Coordinates of C-alpha atoms in Angstrom, one line a residue:
M1 CA -2.8 1.8 -23.6
A2 CA -5.2 -1.3 -23.1
T3 CA -8.8 -1.2 -24.3
I4 CA -11.2 -2.1 -21.7
N5 CA -15.1 -2.5 -21.9
F6 CA -16.6 -0.4 -19.2
G7 CA -20.3 -1.5 -19.2
G8 CA -20.6 -1.5 -23.1
V9 CA -18.4 1.5 -23.6
E10 CA -14.8 1.0 -24.6
E11 CA -12.2 3.0 -23.1
Q12 CA -8.5 3.1 -22.9
V13 CA -6.5 2.9 -19.8
V14 CA -2.9 2.8 -18.8
T15 CA -1.8 -0.5 -16.6
R16 CA 1.1 -1.2 -14.6
E17 CA 1.7 -4.2 -17.1
E18 CA 2.2 -1.9 -20.1
F19 CA 3.9 1.0 -18.2
P20 CA 5.7 -0.7 -15.3
L21 CA 7.4 0.8 -12.5
E22 CA 10.9 0.5 -14.1
K23 CA 9.8 2.4 -17.3
A24 CA 8.4 5.3 -14.9
R25 CA 11.8 5.5 -13.1
E26 CA 13.6 5.6 -16.6
V27 CA 11.3 8.6 -17.7
L28 CA 11.7 10.5 -14.5
A29 CA 15.4 9.6 -13.8
N30 CA 16.7 13.1 -14.4
E31 CA 13.9 14.9 -12.5
T32 CA 13.8 16.4 -9.1
I33 CA 10.1 16.1 -7.8
A34 CA 9.2 18.8 -5.4
V35 CA 6.2 18.1 -3.4
I36 CA 4.7 21.6 -2.3
G37 CA 2.5 21.0 0.7
Y38 CA 2.5 18.0 3.2
G39 CA -1.3 18.2 4.2
V40 CA -3.9 15.7 2.6
Q41 CA -2.3 14.3 -0.8
G42 CA 1.2 15.4 0.0
P43 CA 2.4 12.6 2.5
G44 CA 1.0 9.8 0.7
Q45 CA 2.2 10.7 -2.8
S46 CA 5.6 11.8 -1.6
L47 CA 6.2 8.8 0.5
N48 CA 4.9 6.3 -2.3
M49 CA 7.2 7.8 -4.8
R50 CA 10.1 8.0 -2.4
D51 CA 9.7 4.3 -1.6
N52 CA 9.3 3.5 -5.5
G53 CA 12.8 4.9 -5.9
F54 CA 12.2 8.5 -7.3
N55 CA 14.2 11.6 -6.4
V56 CA 11.7 13.5 -4.3
I57 CA 11.9 16.5 -1.8
V58 CA 9.3 18.2 0.1
G59 CA 8.6 21.8 0.5
Q60 CA 6.7 22.9 3.8
R61 CA 6.6 25.8 6.0
K62 CA 7.9 25.1 9.5
G63 CA 5.3 24.2 12.1
K64 CA 3.3 21.0 13.1
T65 CA 3.2 19.8 9.3
Y66 CA 6.9 20.3 8.9
D67 CA 7.5 18.2 12.2
K68 CA 5.3 15.6 10.7
A69 CA 7.5 15.3 7.6
I70 CA 10.5 15.0 9.7
A71 CA 8.6 12.3 11.5
D72 CA 8.1 10.4 8.2
G73 CA 11.7 10.5 7.5
W74 CA 12.2 13.6 5.5
V75 CA 15.5 15.2 6.4
P76 CA 15.8 19.1 6.6
G77 CA 18.5 20.4 4.3
E78 CA 18.5 17.2 2.4
T79 CA 14.9 16.2 1.4
L80 CA 13.0 18.7 3.3
F81 CA 13.0 22.4 2.7
E82 CA 11.2 25.7 2.9
I83 CA 8.8 26.0 0.0
E84 CA 10.9 28.6 -1.9
E85 CA 14.1 26.5 -1.8
A86 CA 12.1 23.4 -2.9
L87 CA 10.6 25.1 -5.7
E88 CA 14.1 26.3 -6.8
K89 CA 15.4 22.9 -6.6
G90 CA 12.5 20.9 -8.2
T91 CA 12.0 20.3 -11.9
I92 CA 8.6 18.8 -11.3
I93 CA 6.6 20.9 -9.1
C94 CA 3.7 19.0 -7.4
F95 CA 1.3 21.6 -6.3
L96 CA -0.6 19.8 -3.6
L97 CA -1.7 22.6 -1.4
S98 CA -5.5 23.1 -0.8
D99 CA -7.2 25.0 -3.4
A100 CA -7.6 28.2 -1.4
A101 CA -3.8 27.9 -0.5
Q102 CA -2.8 27.4 -3.9
I103 CA -4.4 30.8 -4.9
E104 CA -2.3 32.5 -2.1
L105 CA 1.1 30.8 -3.0
W106 CA 0.6 31.0 -6.6
P107 CA 2.7 34.1 -7.4
T108 CA 5.6 32.5 -5.5
V109 CA 5.1 29.2 -7.5
K110 CA 4.8 31.1 -10.8
A111 CA 8.2 32.9 -10.1
A112 CA 9.8 29.6 -9.8
L113 CA 8.5 28.0 -13.0
K114 CA 11.5 28.4 -15.4
P115 CA 11.3 27.2 -18.9
G116 CA 11.5 23.5 -19.3
K117 CA 9.9 22.8 -15.6
S118 CA 6.8 20.9 -15.1
L119 CA 3.8 21.8 -13.1
Y120 CA 1.8 18.9 -11.6
F121 CA -1.6 19.2 -9.8
S122 CA -3.9 16.4 -8.4
H123 CA -7.1 18.6 -8.8
G124 CA -8.2 20.5 -11.8
F125 CA -9.6 23.4 -9.6
G126 CA -7.0 26.1 -9.9
V127 CA -6.4 25.9 -13.6
T128 CA -10.1 25.3 -14.8
Y129 CA -11.3 28.3 -12.6
K130 CA -8.4 30.6 -13.8
E131 CA -10.8 33.5 -13.8
K132 CA -11.4 33.1 -10.2
T133 CA -8.0 31.9 -8.9
G134 CA -5.5 33.8 -11.1
I135 CA -3.9 30.5 -11.7
V136 CA -2.4 30.9 -15.3
P137 CA 0.7 28.9 -15.8
P138 CA 3.6 30.2 -18.1
T139 CA 3.3 28.9 -21.6
D140 CA 6.9 27.3 -21.6
V141 CA 6.3 24.6 -18.9
D142 CA 4.4 21.3 -19.1
V143 CA 1.1 21.3 -17.0
F144 CA -0.6 18.1 -16.1
L145 CA -2.4 16.1 -13.4
V146 CA -2.7 12.9 -11.6
A147 CA -5.8 12.5 -9.4
P148 CA -5.8 9.5 -7.1
K149 CA -9.6 8.5 -6.6
G150 CA -9.3 8.8 -2.9
S151 CA -7.6 10.4 0.1
G152 CA -4.0 10.6 0.4
T153 CA -4.2 8.5 3.6
S154 CA -6.0 5.7 1.6
L155 CA -3.4 6.1 -1.2
R156 CA -0.7 5.4 1.3
R157 CA -2.3 2.6 3.2
L158 CA -3.0 0.8 0.1
F159 CA 0.4 1.0 -1.4
V160 CA 1.8 -0.2 1.8
E161 CA -0.5 -3.1 1.5
G162 CA 0.8 -3.8 -2.1
K163 CA -2.4 -2.4 -3.7
G164 CA -3.3 0.8 -5.3
L165 CA -6.0 3.5 -6.0
N166 CA -7.2 4.1 -9.6
S167 CA -6.3 7.6 -10.8
S168 CA -7.2 9.9 -13.6
F169 CA -4.6 11.9 -15.5
A170 CA -4.9 14.9 -17.8
I171 CA -2.6 17.3 -20.0
Y172 CA -3.4 20.9 -19.8
Q173 CA -0.2 22.2 -21.6
D174 CA 2.6 20.1 -23.4
A175 CA 5.6 22.5 -23.9
S176 CA 8.0 19.8 -24.1
G177 CA 6.3 17.4 -26.1
N178 CA 6.7 14.7 -23.4
A179 CA 4.2 15.9 -20.9
R180 CA 1.7 12.9 -21.3
T181 CA 4.7 10.4 -20.9
K182 CA 5.7 12.4 -17.7
A183 CA 2.3 12.4 -16.3
I184 CA 1.7 8.7 -16.6
A185 CA 5.1 8.0 -15.1
M186 CA 4.1 10.2 -12.2
G187 CA 0.7 8.1 -11.9
I188 CA 2.6 5.0 -11.7
G189 CA 5.2 6.4 -9.2
V190 CA 2.4 7.6 -6.6
G191 CA 1.1 4.0 -6.8
S192 CA -1.9 4.1 -9.0
G193 CA -3.8 0.8 -9.7
Y194 CA -4.6 1.9 -13.2
L195 CA -4.9 5.2 -14.9
F196 CA -7.6 6.7 -17.3
E197 CA -7.5 9.9 -19.3
T198 CA -9.7 12.9 -18.7
D199 CA -9.2 16.7 -19.0
F200 CA -8.9 19.5 -16.3
Y201 CA -12.5 20.6 -16.7
K202 CA -14.0 16.9 -16.5
E203 CA -11.9 16.1 -13.5
V204 CA -12.8 19.1 -11.3
T205 CA -16.7 18.9 -12.4
S206 CA -16.8 15.1 -11.5
D207 CA -14.7 15.4 -8.6
L208 CA -16.7 18.3 -7.0
T209 CA -20.0 16.4 -7.8
G210 CA -18.8 13.2 -6.2
E211 CA -17.6 15.0 -3.0
R212 CA -20.8 16.7 -2.4
G213 CA -22.7 13.7 -3.8
T214 CA -22.3 9.9 -2.9
L215 CA -18.8 10.0 -1.5
M216 CA -19.4 12.4 1.3
G217 CA -22.4 14.9 1.4
A218 CA -25.0 12.6 0.2
I219 CA -23.9 9.5 2.1
Q220 CA -23.9 11.6 5.4
G221 CA -27.3 13.0 4.6
I222 CA -28.8 9.6 4.0
F223 CA -27.3 8.0 6.9
A224 CA -28.6 10.9 9.2
A225 CA -32.0 10.6 7.7
Q226 CA -32.4 6.8 8.3
Y227 CA -31.0 7.0 11.8
E228 CA -33.3 9.9 12.8
V229 CA -36.3 7.7 11.4
L230 CA -35.1 4.7 13.6
R231 CA -34.5 6.7 16.7
A232 CA -37.9 8.5 16.3
N233 CA -39.6 4.9 16.3
G234 CA -38.0 3.8 19.5
H235 CA -35.0 2.0 18.2
S236 CA -31.8 2.3 20.4
P237 CA -28.7 4.3 19.3
S238 CA -26.7 1.1 19.0
E239 CA -29.4 -0.7 16.8
A240 CA -30.1 2.3 14.8
F241 CA -26.2 2.8 14.0
N242 CA -25.7 -0.7 13.5
E243 CA -28.5 -0.9 10.8
T244 CA -27.5 2.4 9.3
V245 CA -23.8 2.5 9.2
E246 CA -22.0 -0.4 10.7
E247 CA -23.4 -3.1 8.5
L248 CA -22.9 -1.2 5.5
T249 CA -19.2 -0.2 5.9
Q250 CA -18.2 -3.3 7.6
S251 CA -20.1 -6.2 5.9
L252 CA -21.8 -5.0 2.6
M253 CA -19.5 -2.4 1.0
P254 CA -16.5 -4.7 1.0
L255 CA -18.8 -7.3 -0.9
V256 CA -19.6 -4.5 -3.4
A257 CA -15.9 -3.6 -3.8
E258 CA -15.1 -7.2 -4.4
N259 CA -17.5 -8.3 -7.2
G260 CA -20.4 -5.6 -7.7
M261 CA -23.8 -4.7 -6.2
D262 CA -25.5 -7.8 -7.5
W263 CA -23.0 -9.9 -5.6
M264 CA -23.6 -8.2 -2.5
Y265 CA -27.4 -8.7 -3.0
A266 CA -26.8 -12.3 -3.9
N267 CA -25.0 -12.7 -0.5
C268 CA -27.9 -11.4 1.6
S269 CA -31.1 -13.0 2.6
T270 CA -34.2 -13.3 0.1
T271 CA -36.1 -10.8 2.3
A272 CA -33.2 -8.3 2.1
Q273 CA -32.9 -9.0 -1.6
R274 CA -36.7 -8.3 -2.3
G275 CA -36.7 -5.2 -0.1
A276 CA -33.6 -3.7 -1.8
L277 CA -34.7 -4.5 -5.5
D278 CA -38.3 -2.9 -4.6
W279 CA -36.8 0.3 -3.0
W280 CA -33.8 1.3 -4.9
K281 CA -35.6 2.9 -7.7
P282 CA -37.7 4.9 -5.4
F283 CA -34.6 6.3 -3.9
H284 CA -33.3 6.8 -7.5
D285 CA -36.2 9.0 -8.5
A286 CA -36.1 10.9 -5.2
T287 CA -32.5 11.7 -5.3
K288 CA -31.8 12.2 -9.1
P289 CA -33.2 15.8 -9.1
V290 CA -30.9 16.6 -6.0
F291 CA -27.9 15.4 -8.1
E292 CA -28.9 17.4 -11.1
K293 CA -29.1 20.4 -9.0
L294 CA -25.8 19.7 -7.6
Y295 CA -24.2 19.2 -11.1
N296 CA -25.8 22.3 -12.3
S297 CA -24.4 24.2 -9.3
V298 CA -20.9 22.7 -10.2
K299 CA -21.2 23.5 -13.9
S300 CA -22.3 27.2 -13.2
Q301 CA -19.0 27.7 -11.0
E302 CA -21.2 28.5 -8.0
Q303 CA -19.6 25.7 -6.0
A304 CA -16.1 26.9 -6.9
E305 CA -17.2 30.5 -5.9
I306 CA -18.4 29.0 -2.5
S307 CA -15.1 27.2 -1.9
I308 CA -12.9 30.0 -2.9
T309 CA -14.9 32.6 -0.7
R310 CA -15.5 30.5 2.4
N311 CA -12.2 28.6 2.3
S312 CA -10.2 31.9 2.0
Q313 CA -11.6 33.5 5.0
P314 CA -9.1 34.1 7.9
D315 CA -11.3 32.2 10.4
Y316 CA -12.1 29.5 8.0
R317 CA -10.4 26.7 10.1
E318 CA -12.1 27.8 13.4
K319 CA -15.5 27.7 11.5
L320 CA -14.6 24.4 9.9
E321 CA -14.0 22.9 13.3
I322 CA -17.4 23.9 14.5
E323 CA -19.1 22.3 11.7
L324 CA -17.1 18.9 12.0
A325 CA -17.8 19.1 15.7
E326 CA -21.6 18.9 14.7
L327 CA -21.1 15.9 13.1
R328 CA -18.6 14.3 15.4
D329 CA -20.7 15.2 18.6
S330 CA -24.1 14.2 17.3
E331 CA -25.7 11.1 18.7
M332 CA -25.3 9.0 15.6
W333 CA -21.5 9.5 15.5
Q334 CA -21.0 9.2 19.1
A335 CA -22.9 6.1 19.0
G336 CA -20.5 5.1 16.2
K337 CA -17.6 5.7 18.2
A338 CA -19.0 3.2 21.0
V339 CA -19.7 0.7 18.4
R340 CA -16.2 0.9 17.0
S341 CA -14.8 0.4 20.2
L342 CA -16.6 -2.8 20.5
R343 CA -15.3 -4.3 17.3
P344 CA -13.3 -7.4 17.9
E345 CA -9.7 -7.3 16.9
R346 CA -7.8 -10.3 15.9
S347 CA -4.3 -10.3 17.1

């Protein structure tokens, strides 16, 4: 492993240089990787592994998602199967269904976990909250996770571009004595940029905090608040959206991704710099108590309970669509749709 200094704290990471794709192929040469679920993470991970030369099959119920798998090149009876058959054929079971769906399917998966097989996750939820989910793996199988830090869509897009998302990896159970090597090989196989080690508990607590915080929940809340203030003071929807969302996503965040926040500040006007430097600390002080409340809610397992209860309801998807429509149909995101349609596209 390589030792890297992260802001004054040394950590060990796994890079493609020290664990190249060829080594990953050797480690998993005799494995049949069965990706169970073709929803969010399933397509990106399975396609990347397939394109990287691994023996991959997909298990998916027939329907729209099954048809999508066929459109992506998976062949029924050869590389695409019903879930039960894929579970039987697979030696590494990639359990990539939603957390709620994992609870429902777990008895079927558990029955297929014969001694010597491996159980792979991309989220620590099911095992960490086993008292709530009932997901308790047999003791004679390896259990590990690789969690790409982004959506399956982004994982695939970056792979196609010759790039990669960073991923965490963790070992929950090492029955074979080789679980760690297999986990790293899987991480390289799905197209990770680099891999950093964690455990199942830390993965799920940081992940739930991030999703509800800056990655999704907080950013929407901040966008909406600023947009509403601008609109209330007479600014047009176009102006409010551009100054709230478009400039950030199209101009400023790429600079942050390229070389850090100070680099982005340095490439803005002195007036913008002065305002940002004066105001980031008041925003920090205002929001930190909310983040502390959020983390405590995750730590107490309240967020896990909410997720399991709500996402297991039979009308969950109908209710979800109503909530998503609230965002989609809001003036801010309708303005955003118009703004996106006006972006100049170079041929």
